[in-house]
Amino acid sequence: HEMVKLMVEEIEEHNQRGLGGTITLCTGQECVSVVPSTTKDGESDTVVVTTKDISSSSSQEIITNEYNANLVIGADGMNSKVRQCLHNAPPGTWSSNCVKSTKFQPKTYTSPASFLRIKVLQLPPQFEIPDAHGKPPLKTFSQDIYAIRSVNTGPRTFLSLGLLPMKDNEAVRPTNIITRPDHGIWKITNGKSMREYFQQAFPRFNFQENGLISNQEWDRFAK
């Protein structure tokens, strides 16, 4: 995964700098326990994290690992194993009043973004955005982000062309079309009707036949 590769590169650079402290990346492990470390006086300011090797889950012998830590961050997603371990800890595991296991149970809410649908329309590299006031058109560049709104404003007719930054200025620019599931574009099944719909929604652009976007791209987008 590209994100893991970037993380590994940053860790290697950090360790090579020798500015204090080293980072060890452990992969293929799953958190199974997070408890306070045990001391003779019963007081502790560190925790013990126990993990198991995922590869050993299907074998008879489960391989576990223990790590002592001053800080544990449960940044492993919505179904965080770290938070589950803290939430499921037996009563009395944590004596501190500021550590309550119930606080580690995620609360779920229905997001306004639930059930949204997305399509991607391909625009040519460095396409121009026409100006309505007689000024020269705006030439786009790959490293810039753009959000182009339609003249339609209704919940089932509004469109926005969202373009995220890219490295290659000569590459085709994909634009994200994100709408409600009952938006009008999902009823259009042919390129000609889709092109005409976008021409009405974005009248400044040349979305005529064989204009800014090819007929083949409109056909692909409509399917």
Coordinates of C-alpha atoms in Angstrom, one line a residue:
H1 CA 0.0 0.0 0.0
E2 CA 1.3 3.5 -0.9
M3 CA 0.5 4.9 2.5
V4 CA 2.5 2.2 4.2
K5 CA 5.5 2.8 1.9
L6 CA 5.5 6.5 2.7
M7 CA 5.3 5.7 6.4
V8 CA 8.3 3.3 6.1
E9 CA 10.3 6.0 4.2
E10 CA 9.6 8.6 6.9
I11 CA 10.5 6.2 9.7
E12 CA 13.8 5.3 8.0
E13 CA 14.7 9.0 7.5
H14 CA 13.8 9.8 11.1
N15 CA 16.0 7.0 12.4
Q16 CA 18.9 8.0 10.2
R17 CA 18.9 11.6 11.4
G18 CA 19.6 10.4 15.0
L19 CA 17.8 13.4 16.5
G20 CA 16.6 11.4 19.5
G21 CA 14.5 8.2 19.8
T22 CA 14.0 5.5 17.2
I23 CA 10.8 4.2 15.6
T24 CA 10.1 0.5 15.1
L25 CA 7.3 -0.4 12.7
C26 CA 5.7 -3.7 13.7
T27 CA 3.3 -5.2 11.1
G28 CA 1.1 -8.3 11.0
Q29 CA 0.0 -7.9 14.7
E30 CA -3.3 -7.4 16.4
C31 CA -3.9 -5.8 19.8
V32 CA -5.4 -8.2 22.3
S33 CA -4.8 -6.4 25.6
V34 CA -4.0 -2.9 27.0
V35 CA -3.5 -2.9 30.8
P36 CA -1.5 -0.9 33.4
S37 CA 1.9 -2.2 34.1
T38 CA 2.4 -3.9 37.5
T39 CA 4.6 -2.4 40.2
K40 CA 5.3 -3.3 43.8
D41 CA 3.6 -0.2 45.2
G42 CA 0.6 -0.6 42.9
E43 CA 1.2 2.7 41.2
S44 CA 2.1 2.9 37.5
D45 CA 2.4 5.5 34.8
T46 CA 3.0 3.1 32.0
V47 CA 0.9 0.5 30.2
V48 CA 1.5 -3.0 28.7
V49 CA 0.2 -3.6 25.3
T50 CA -0.1 -7.3 24.3
T51 CA -0.4 -8.2 20.6
K52 CA -0.7 -11.5 18.7
D53 CA 0.8 -12.3 15.3
I54 CA -2.0 -12.5 12.8
S55 CA -0.2 -15.3 10.9
S56 CA -0.4 -17.5 14.0
S57 CA -4.2 -17.2 14.4
S58 CA -4.8 -20.3 12.2
S59 CA -2.2 -22.4 14.0
Q60 CA -2.3 -24.2 17.3
E61 CA 0.4 -22.0 18.8
I62 CA -0.5 -18.3 19.3
I63 CA 2.5 -16.1 19.2
T64 CA 2.2 -13.0 21.4
N65 CA 4.3 -9.9 22.0
E66 CA 4.4 -7.4 24.9
Y67 CA 5.3 -3.7 24.7
N68 CA 5.7 -1.2 27.6
A69 CA 4.5 2.2 26.6
N70 CA 4.0 5.7 28.1
L71 CA 1.4 6.6 25.5
V72 CA -1.0 4.4 23.5
I73 CA -3.0 5.9 20.6
G74 CA -6.0 4.0 19.2
A75 CA -5.8 5.3 15.7
D76 CA -6.6 2.0 14.0
G77 CA -10.0 2.8 12.5
M78 CA -13.7 2.7 13.4
N79 CA -13.4 -0.9 14.7
S80 CA -10.2 -0.1 16.7
K81 CA -8.8 -3.1 18.5
V82 CA -7.0 -0.8 20.9
R83 CA -10.3 0.9 21.9
Q84 CA -12.0 -2.5 22.2
C85 CA -9.4 -3.7 24.6
L86 CA -9.8 -0.6 26.8
H87 CA -13.6 -0.9 26.6
N88 CA -13.7 -4.6 27.5
A89 CA -11.2 -4.3 30.4
P90 CA -12.4 -6.1 33.6
P91 CA -13.8 -3.8 36.3
G92 CA -11.0 -2.3 38.4
T93 CA -8.4 -2.6 35.8
W94 CA -8.0 1.1 35.8
S95 CA -8.0 2.7 39.2
S96 CA -7.8 6.3 37.9
N97 CA -11.0 8.2 37.8
C98 CA -10.1 9.8 34.5
V99 CA -10.0 6.4 32.7
K100 CA -13.5 5.0 32.3
S101 CA -13.9 2.1 30.0
T102 CA -17.3 3.3 28.7
K103 CA -15.6 6.3 27.1
F104 CA -13.8 4.0 24.6
Q105 CA -17.0 2.7 23.0
P106 CA -17.4 4.6 19.7
K107 CA -20.7 6.3 19.1
T108 CA -22.1 6.0 15.6
Y109 CA -24.2 8.6 13.8
T110 CA -25.8 8.7 10.4
S111 CA -23.7 11.0 8.2
P112 CA -25.2 13.4 5.7
A113 CA -22.8 11.8 3.2
S114 CA -24.4 8.4 3.7
F115 CA -25.6 6.8 0.4
L116 CA -24.1 9.4 -1.8
R117 CA -23.1 8.2 -5.3
I118 CA -20.0 9.1 -7.3
K119 CA -19.0 9.2 -11.0
V120 CA -15.8 10.4 -12.6
L121 CA -15.8 12.5 -15.7
Q122 CA -12.5 12.8 -17.6
L123 CA -11.5 16.4 -18.6
P124 CA -8.5 17.2 -20.9
P125 CA -5.2 18.4 -19.4
Q126 CA -5.0 22.1 -18.7
F127 CA -8.5 22.7 -19.8
E128 CA -9.8 26.3 -19.7
I129 CA -12.6 27.7 -17.5
P130 CA -14.5 30.4 -19.5
D131 CA -15.2 33.8 -17.8
A132 CA -18.6 35.3 -18.2
H133 CA -17.4 39.0 -18.1
G134 CA -15.3 39.2 -21.3
K135 CA -12.1 38.4 -19.5
P136 CA -9.7 35.7 -20.8
P137 CA -10.5 32.2 -19.7
L138 CA -8.7 30.7 -16.7
K139 CA -6.2 28.0 -17.7
T140 CA -6.1 25.1 -15.2
F141 CA -3.0 23.5 -13.7
S142 CA -2.7 20.0 -12.3
Q143 CA -1.3 21.1 -8.9
D144 CA -4.4 23.3 -8.2
I145 CA -7.7 22.2 -6.8
Y146 CA -11.0 23.3 -8.4
A147 CA -14.7 23.3 -7.5
I148 CA -17.0 24.4 -10.3
R149 CA -20.6 24.8 -9.4
S150 CA -23.6 24.4 -11.8
V151 CA -26.3 26.9 -12.4
N152 CA -28.8 24.4 -11.0
T153 CA -29.3 24.6 -7.3
G154 CA -32.0 22.0 -6.5
P155 CA -31.1 18.9 -4.4
R156 CA -31.7 16.7 -7.4
T157 CA -30.2 19.0 -10.1
F158 CA -27.2 20.6 -8.5
L159 CA -23.8 19.5 -9.7
S160 CA -20.3 20.3 -8.7
L161 CA -17.1 19.4 -10.7
G162 CA -14.5 18.6 -8.1
L163 CA -10.9 18.3 -9.2
L164 CA -8.1 17.3 -6.8
P165 CA -4.4 18.2 -7.3
M166 CA -2.2 15.9 -9.4
K167 CA 1.5 15.7 -10.1
D168 CA 1.4 15.4 -13.9
N169 CA 0.3 18.6 -15.6
E170 CA 0.0 16.7 -18.9
A171 CA -2.4 14.0 -17.5
V172 CA -6.1 13.8 -18.0
R173 CA -8.0 15.6 -15.2
P174 CA -10.6 13.3 -13.5
T175 CA -13.4 15.3 -12.0
N176 CA -15.6 13.8 -9.2
I177 CA -19.3 14.1 -9.6
I178 CA -20.9 13.3 -6.2
T179 CA -24.7 13.5 -5.8
R180 CA -27.7 12.2 -3.9
P181 CA -28.8 8.7 -5.1
D182 CA -32.0 10.2 -6.6
H183 CA -30.2 12.9 -8.6
G184 CA -31.3 13.3 -12.2
I185 CA -28.0 12.2 -13.8
W186 CA -28.6 8.6 -12.6
K187 CA -31.6 8.4 -14.9
I188 CA -29.6 9.3 -18.0
T189 CA -28.2 6.3 -19.9
N190 CA -26.8 7.7 -23.1
G191 CA -23.9 10.1 -23.9
K192 CA -25.9 12.6 -25.9
S193 CA -28.5 13.2 -23.2
M194 CA -25.8 13.4 -20.6
R195 CA -23.8 15.9 -22.6
E196 CA -26.9 18.1 -23.1
Y197 CA -27.7 17.9 -19.3
F198 CA -24.2 19.1 -18.5
Q199 CA -24.4 21.9 -21.1
Q200 CA -27.5 23.2 -19.5
A201 CA -25.9 22.9 -16.0
F202 CA -22.6 24.6 -17.0
P203 CA -23.5 27.0 -19.9
R204 CA -20.1 28.6 -20.0
F205 CA -18.4 25.4 -21.1
N206 CA -18.4 24.1 -24.6
F207 CA -20.0 20.7 -24.0
Q208 CA -21.4 20.7 -27.5
E209 CA -20.8 17.6 -29.7
N210 CA -17.0 17.0 -30.0
G211 CA -16.4 20.0 -27.8
L212 CA -14.3 20.1 -24.7
I213 CA -15.1 16.5 -24.0
S214 CA -15.3 13.8 -26.6
N215 CA -18.5 11.9 -27.5
Q216 CA -16.8 8.7 -26.5
E217 CA -16.2 10.0 -23.0
W218 CA -19.8 11.1 -22.6
D219 CA -20.9 7.6 -23.7
R220 CA -18.5 6.1 -21.1
F221 CA -19.7 8.4 -18.3
A222 CA -23.4 7.8 -19.0
K223 CA -23.1 4.0 -18.7

